[in-house]
Amino acid sequence: MRDWIDSLAAASPRRRALLAFLAGGLAAFAMPPAGFFPVLFIAYPALILLWRASESARQAFTVGWCFAFGFHLIGLYWISFALFTDIARFWWALPLSAAGLPVVLGIYGGLAGLAYRWLRPRGLLAPVAFALVWTTAELLRGWAFTGFPWNLPAYAWEHVAILRQSMALFGAYGLSLVTALLAATPVLFCITEIPRRKALSGVAAAGALAAALGGWGAWRLAGASDEMVPGVRLRLVQ
């Protein structure tokens, strides 16, 4: 592991940018319809390590942008499908929807990289700082310029109902914060200045948080009722 970290620090900025892009693309598979959330436990720690290896604010921004670009390039593929209803007329918009939007949305990942470099968290604060800056960037993405709040980290729990119940407590952004924190925690084993005992304690604390939220979600689901509510009608519009 130490050799891998050293090689990452010695990699060229272009190679780190490529690795960030690949990590972002991997993270997209945590989103629906795949919903394979374990990939976040690889992608987020990789992003943190790439940020830590960045030698300047520009490199930190580039790494964050590349990660977010890869994530949105893969995760928002479905937006282009609408153009195929009349592709003869709208073919020119295909590059804009497929790649143009991820280019713009990548800026929020870049800003998160700048914030992480400015904080320079050490020790056990590394995953905490990551969760804060990444969720703040997601909040900004969902609000600025009318907002585009798709594919939040909370969506990774689509197939894990007991953890998805936490949105009833603190909303999608609150669960996104928890998700980023949990998924980033494995990076503690990769930071050389953190003793292994402290790293284990940090991971155990994250596991206890997940267990508590999962237990509450299971209790909530066990008490749920499928009965219809008289006089209430629901219509969903896409």
mmCIF file of C-alpha atoms in Angstrom:
data_model
loop_
_atom_site.group_PDB
_atom_site.id
_atom_site.type_symbol
_atom_site.label_atom_id
_atom_site.label_comp_id
_atom_site.label_asym_id
_atom_site.label_seq_id
_atom_site.Cartn_x
_atom_site.Cartn_y
_atom_site.Cartn_z
ATOM 1 C CA MET A 1 0.000 0.000 0.000
ATOM 2 C CA ARG A 2 2.800 2.434 0.893
ATOM 3 C CA ASP A 3 4.504 1.795 -2.469
ATOM 4 C CA TRP A 4 1.233 2.498 -4.268
ATOM 5 C CA ILE A 5 0.783 5.776 -2.406
ATOM 6 C CA ASP A 6 4.356 6.811 -3.180
ATOM 7 C CA SER A 7 3.865 6.047 -6.879
ATOM 8 C CA LEU A 8 0.683 8.102 -6.871
ATOM 9 C CA ALA A 9 2.504 11.081 -5.387
ATOM 10 C CA ALA A 10 5.252 10.701 -7.976
ATOM 11 C CA ALA A 11 2.818 10.477 -10.909
ATOM 12 C CA SER A 12 2.622 13.318 -13.381
ATOM 13 C CA PRO A 13 -0.289 15.779 -13.144
ATOM 14 C CA ARG A 14 -1.728 14.356 -16.377
ATOM 15 C CA ARG A 15 -1.679 10.830 -14.999
ATOM 16 C CA ARG A 16 -3.346 11.960 -11.793
ATOM 17 C CA ALA A 17 -6.002 13.744 -13.852
ATOM 18 C CA LEU A 18 -6.614 10.531 -15.815
ATOM 19 C CA LEU A 19 -6.880 8.512 -12.617
ATOM 20 C CA ALA A 20 -9.370 11.053 -11.251
ATOM 21 C CA PHE A 21 -11.457 10.743 -14.420
ATOM 22 C CA LEU A 22 -11.480 6.942 -14.121
ATOM 23 C CA ALA A 23 -12.388 7.120 -10.425
ATOM 24 C CA GLY A 24 -15.269 9.460 -11.222
ATOM 25 C CA GLY A 25 -16.528 7.131 -13.930
ATOM 26 C CA LEU A 26 -16.345 4.257 -11.472
ATOM 27 C CA ALA A 27 -18.353 6.230 -8.896
ATOM 28 C CA ALA A 28 -21.153 6.653 -11.427
ATOM 29 C CA PHE A 29 -21.939 2.945 -11.149
ATOM 30 C CA ALA A 30 -23.169 3.591 -7.605
ATOM 31 C CA MET A 31 -26.071 5.522 -9.113
ATOM 32 C CA PRO A 32 -29.304 4.053 -10.508
ATOM 33 C CA PRO A 33 -29.890 1.928 -12.480
ATOM 34 C CA ALA A 34 -26.708 0.051 -11.476
ATOM 35 C CA GLY A 35 -26.883 1.031 -7.825
ATOM 36 C CA PHE A 36 -23.610 -0.741 -6.932
ATOM 37 C CA PHE A 37 -22.744 1.424 -3.927
ATOM 38 C CA PRO A 38 -19.474 -0.357 -2.909
ATOM 39 C CA VAL A 39 -17.636 1.414 -5.736
ATOM 40 C CA LEU A 40 -17.854 4.639 -3.741
ATOM 41 C CA PHE A 41 -15.606 3.048 -1.099
ATOM 42 C CA ILE A 42 -12.912 2.929 -3.793
ATOM 43 C CA ALA A 43 -13.644 6.077 -5.784
ATOM 44 C CA TYR A 44 -13.876 8.573 -2.914
ATOM 45 C CA PRO A 45 -10.678 7.459 -1.141
ATOM 46 C CA ALA A 46 -8.898 7.577 -4.503
ATOM 47 C CA LEU A 47 -10.064 11.163 -4.997
ATOM 48 C CA ILE A 48 -8.813 12.152 -1.550
ATOM 49 C CA LEU A 49 -5.398 10.621 -2.212
ATOM 50 C CA LEU A 50 -5.183 12.384 -5.568
ATOM 51 C CA TRP A 51 -6.013 15.678 -3.893
ATOM 52 C CA ARG A 52 -3.377 15.063 -1.255
ATOM 53 C CA ALA A 53 -0.840 14.392 -4.011
ATOM 54 C CA SER A 54 -1.697 17.640 -5.806
ATOM 55 C CA GLU A 55 1.134 20.147 -5.643
ATOM 56 C CA SER A 56 -0.866 23.293 -6.321
ATOM 57 C CA ALA A 57 -4.371 24.713 -6.210
ATOM 58 C CA ARG A 58 -4.566 24.356 -9.987
ATOM 59 C CA GLN A 59 -3.810 20.645 -9.776
ATOM 60 C CA ALA A 60 -6.361 20.175 -6.998
ATOM 61 C CA PHE A 61 -9.003 21.923 -9.117
ATOM 62 C CA THR A 62 -8.088 19.816 -12.155
ATOM 63 C CA VAL A 63 -8.311 16.553 -10.202
ATOM 64 C CA GLY A 64 -11.710 17.501 -8.788
ATOM 65 C CA TRP A 65 -12.957 18.610 -12.197
ATOM 66 C CA CYS A 66 -11.786 15.396 -13.879
ATOM 67 C CA PHE A 67 -13.446 13.259 -11.219
ATOM 68 C CA ALA A 68 -16.752 15.129 -11.542
ATOM 69 C CA PHE A 69 -16.524 15.129 -15.354
ATOM 70 C CA GLY A 70 -16.057 11.358 -15.441
ATOM 71 C CA PHE A 71 -18.858 10.890 -12.938
ATOM 72 C CA HIS A 72 -21.370 12.986 -14.891
ATOM 73 C CA LEU A 73 -20.230 11.735 -18.299
ATOM 74 C CA ILE A 74 -21.174 8.181 -17.283
ATOM 75 C CA GLY A 75 -23.971 8.956 -14.856
ATOM 76 C CA LEU A 76 -25.964 11.331 -17.079
ATOM 77 C CA TYR A 77 -25.889 9.266 -20.277
ATOM 78 C CA TRP A 78 -29.683 9.076 -20.268
ATOM 79 C CA ILE A 79 -30.145 12.802 -20.930
ATOM 80 C CA SER A 80 -29.128 12.322 -24.555
ATOM 81 C CA PHE A 81 -31.799 9.679 -25.098
ATOM 82 C CA ALA A 82 -34.483 12.341 -25.535
ATOM 83 C CA LEU A 83 -32.735 13.638 -28.661
ATOM 84 C CA PHE A 84 -33.182 10.318 -30.423
ATOM 85 C CA THR A 85 -36.918 10.896 -30.704
ATOM 86 C CA ASP A 86 -35.984 13.126 -33.652
ATOM 87 C CA ILE A 87 -32.238 12.735 -34.065
ATOM 88 C CA ALA A 88 -32.358 14.063 -37.648
ATOM 89 C CA ARG A 89 -33.289 17.488 -36.262
ATOM 90 C CA PHE A 90 -31.378 17.498 -32.996
ATOM 91 C CA TRP A 91 -28.161 15.658 -33.848
ATOM 92 C CA TRP A 92 -26.185 18.866 -33.301
ATOM 93 C CA ALA A 93 -27.241 18.956 -29.632
ATOM 94 C CA LEU A 94 -25.967 15.439 -28.910
ATOM 95 C CA PRO A 95 -22.366 16.490 -28.065
ATOM 96 C CA LEU A 96 -23.702 19.294 -25.874
ATOM 97 C CA SER A 97 -25.937 17.003 -23.834
ATOM 98 C CA ALA A 98 -23.507 14.081 -23.681
ATOM 99 C CA ALA A 99 -20.297 15.977 -22.901
ATOM 100 C CA GLY A 100 -21.096 19.682 -22.640
ATOM 101 C CA LEU A 101 -23.171 19.351 -19.489
ATOM 102 C CA PRO A 102 -20.555 17.210 -17.687
ATOM 103 C CA VAL A 103 -17.919 19.801 -18.624
ATOM 104 C CA VAL A 104 -19.892 22.502 -16.821
ATOM 105 C CA LEU A 105 -20.880 20.339 -13.853
ATOM 106 C CA GLY A 106 -17.254 19.349 -13.398
ATOM 107 C CA ILE A 107 -16.582 22.869 -12.136
ATOM 108 C CA TYR A 108 -18.269 22.022 -8.845
ATOM 109 C CA GLY A 109 -15.871 19.119 -8.350
ATOM 110 C CA GLY A 110 -13.011 21.488 -9.069
ATOM 111 C CA LEU A 111 -14.260 23.923 -6.449
ATOM 112 C CA ALA A 112 -14.433 21.060 -3.943
ATOM 113 C CA GLY A 113 -10.790 20.331 -4.726
ATOM 114 C CA LEU A 114 -9.839 23.933 -4.002
ATOM 115 C CA ALA A 115 -11.732 23.844 -0.712
ATOM 116 C CA TYR A 116 -10.088 20.571 0.329
ATOM 117 C CA ARG A 117 -6.630 21.933 -0.436
ATOM 118 C CA TRP A 118 -7.395 25.101 1.511
ATOM 119 C CA LEU A 119 -8.501 23.087 4.551
ATOM 120 C CA ARG A 120 -5.505 20.732 4.349
ATOM 121 C CA PRO A 121 -7.086 18.231 6.780
ATOM 122 C CA ARG A 122 -4.757 15.876 8.586
ATOM 123 C CA GLY A 123 -5.238 12.570 10.310
ATOM 124 C CA LEU A 124 -8.743 11.417 11.071
ATOM 125 C CA LEU A 125 -10.179 14.678 9.732
ATOM 126 C CA ALA A 126 -9.414 13.710 6.122
ATOM 127 C CA PRO A 127 -12.729 11.889 5.410
ATOM 128 C CA VAL A 128 -14.686 14.419 7.489
ATOM 129 C CA ALA A 129 -13.325 17.333 5.464
ATOM 130 C CA PHE A 130 -13.995 15.463 2.250
ATOM 131 C CA ALA A 131 -17.621 14.814 3.193
ATOM 132 C CA LEU A 132 -18.111 18.481 4.047
ATOM 133 C CA VAL A 133 -16.569 19.952 0.899
ATOM 134 C CA TRP A 134 -18.131 17.380 -1.425
ATOM 135 C CA THR A 135 -21.620 17.805 0.002
ATOM 136 C CA THR A 136 -21.248 21.578 -0.086
ATOM 137 C CA ALA A 137 -20.333 21.323 -3.768
ATOM 138 C CA GLU A 138 -23.410 19.148 -4.323
ATOM 139 C CA LEU A 139 -25.571 21.720 -2.565
ATOM 140 C CA LEU A 140 -24.144 24.425 -4.787
ATOM 141 C CA ARG A 141 -24.726 22.297 -7.874
ATOM 142 C CA GLY A 142 -28.347 21.808 -6.863
ATOM 143 C CA TRP A 143 -28.938 25.517 -6.272
ATOM 144 C CA ALA A 144 -26.782 27.722 -8.511
ATOM 145 C CA PHE A 145 -28.156 28.822 -11.883
ATOM 146 C CA THR A 146 -31.543 27.167 -11.150
ATOM 147 C CA GLY A 147 -29.697 24.017 -10.009
ATOM 148 C CA PHE A 148 -29.114 20.514 -11.342
ATOM 149 C CA PRO A 149 -29.520 18.187 -8.332
ATOM 150 C CA TRP A 150 -29.205 14.824 -10.094
ATOM 151 C CA ASN A 151 -27.186 11.821 -8.928
ATOM 152 C CA LEU A 152 -26.513 12.888 -5.366
ATOM 153 C CA PRO A 153 -24.429 10.480 -3.258
ATOM 154 C CA ALA A 154 -27.615 9.585 -1.362
ATOM 155 C CA TYR A 155 -28.948 7.936 -4.533
ATOM 156 C CA ALA A 156 -26.414 5.148 -4.018
ATOM 157 C CA TRP A 157 -28.750 3.566 -1.451
ATOM 158 C CA GLU A 158 -31.546 2.957 -3.968
ATOM 159 C CA HIS A 159 -31.378 -0.782 -3.324
ATOM 160 C CA VAL A 160 -30.699 -0.494 0.436
ATOM 161 C CA ALA A 161 -34.066 0.467 1.867
ATOM 162 C CA ILE A 162 -33.025 0.527 5.528
ATOM 163 C CA LEU A 163 -30.396 3.217 4.921
ATOM 164 C CA ARG A 164 -32.569 5.111 2.484
ATOM 165 C CA GLN A 165 -35.021 5.756 5.328
ATOM 166 C CA SER A 166 -32.535 8.254 6.779
ATOM 167 C CA MET A 167 -33.763 10.826 4.285
ATOM 168 C CA ALA A 168 -36.837 11.121 6.488
ATOM 169 C CA LEU A 169 -34.519 12.448 9.224
ATOM 170 C CA PHE A 170 -32.257 14.888 7.392
ATOM 171 C CA GLY A 171 -33.129 14.855 3.692
ATOM 172 C CA ALA A 172 -31.191 13.829 0.606
ATOM 173 C CA TYR A 173 -28.284 16.190 1.286
ATOM 174 C CA GLY A 174 -27.971 14.990 4.864
ATOM 175 C CA LEU A 175 -27.802 11.398 3.664
ATOM 176 C CA SER A 176 -25.341 12.486 0.976
ATOM 177 C CA LEU A 177 -23.102 13.903 3.705
ATOM 178 C CA VAL A 178 -23.270 10.633 5.623
ATOM 179 C CA THR A 179 -22.669 8.637 2.448
ATOM 180 C CA ALA A 180 -19.579 10.669 1.533
ATOM 181 C CA LEU A 181 -18.231 10.269 5.065
ATOM 182 C CA LEU A 182 -18.783 6.506 5.185
ATOM 183 C CA ALA A 183 -17.382 5.886 1.713
ATOM 184 C CA ALA A 184 -14.314 8.056 2.323
ATOM 185 C CA THR A 185 -13.369 6.404 5.621
ATOM 186 C CA PRO A 186 -11.216 3.617 4.058
ATOM 187 C CA VAL A 187 -8.709 6.318 3.100
ATOM 188 C CA LEU A 188 -7.592 6.277 6.739
ATOM 189 C CA PHE A 189 -5.700 3.061 6.001
ATOM 190 C CA CYS A 190 -3.802 4.831 3.195
ATOM 191 C CA ILE A 191 -2.626 7.916 5.086
ATOM 192 C CA THR A 192 0.779 7.114 6.449
ATOM 193 C CA GLU A 193 0.709 9.528 9.412
ATOM 194 C CA ILE A 194 -2.350 7.789 10.889
ATOM 195 C CA PRO A 195 -1.471 4.835 13.138
ATOM 196 C CA ARG A 196 -3.281 1.660 12.175
ATOM 197 C CA ARG A 197 -5.032 1.568 15.544
ATOM 198 C CA LYS A 198 -6.527 5.026 14.981
ATOM 199 C CA ALA A 199 -7.508 4.079 11.442
ATOM 200 C CA LEU A 200 -9.356 1.046 12.772
ATOM 201 C CA SER A 201 -11.095 3.239 15.339
ATOM 202 C CA GLY A 202 -12.228 5.653 12.625
ATOM 203 C CA VAL A 203 -13.585 2.856 10.443
ATOM 204 C CA ALA A 204 -15.304 1.288 13.458
ATOM 205 C CA ALA A 205 -16.980 4.616 14.259
ATOM 206 C CA ALA A 206 -18.200 4.897 10.669
ATOM 207 C CA GLY A 207 -19.487 1.330 10.840
ATOM 208 C CA ALA A 208 -21.335 2.099 14.069
ATOM 209 C CA LEU A 209 -22.981 5.118 12.415
ATOM 210 C CA ALA A 210 -24.079 3.010 9.452
ATOM 211 C CA ALA A 211 -25.388 0.313 11.781
ATOM 212 C CA ALA A 212 -27.345 2.845 13.835
ATOM 213 C CA LEU A 213 -28.960 4.386 10.765
ATOM 214 C CA GLY A 214 -29.650 0.968 9.292
ATOM 215 C CA GLY A 215 -31.198 -0.214 12.544
ATOM 216 C CA TRP A 216 -33.452 2.830 12.688
ATOM 217 C CA GLY A 217 -34.429 2.286 9.068
ATOM 218 C CA ALA A 218 -35.288 -1.358 9.693
ATOM 219 C CA TRP A 219 -37.397 -0.362 12.707
ATOM 220 C CA ARG A 220 -39.188 2.269 10.630
ATOM 221 C CA LEU A 221 -39.931 -0.150 7.820
ATOM 222 C CA ALA A 222 -41.162 -2.794 10.256
ATOM 223 C CA GLY A 223 -43.787 -0.382 11.539
ATOM 224 C CA ALA A 224 -44.850 0.841 8.103
ATOM 225 C CA SER A 225 -48.317 0.130 6.790
ATOM 226 C CA ASP A 226 -49.432 -0.523 3.225
ATOM 227 C CA GLU A 227 -52.951 0.667 3.922
ATOM 228 C CA MET A 228 -54.443 3.233 1.570
ATOM 229 C CA VAL A 229 -55.211 6.672 2.959
ATOM 230 C CA PRO A 230 -58.808 7.669 2.151
ATOM 231 C CA GLY A 231 -59.208 10.777 0.059
ATOM 232 C CA VAL A 232 -55.544 11.092 -0.911
ATOM 233 C CA ARG A 233 -54.486 10.842 -4.553
ATOM 234 C CA LEU A 234 -50.944 11.098 -5.831
ATOM 235 C CA ARG A 235 -49.801 11.981 -9.319
ATOM 236 C CA LEU A 236 -46.130 11.892 -10.363
ATOM 237 C CA VAL A 237 -45.069 14.006 -13.318
ATOM 238 C CA GLN A 238 -41.748 13.576 -15.150
#
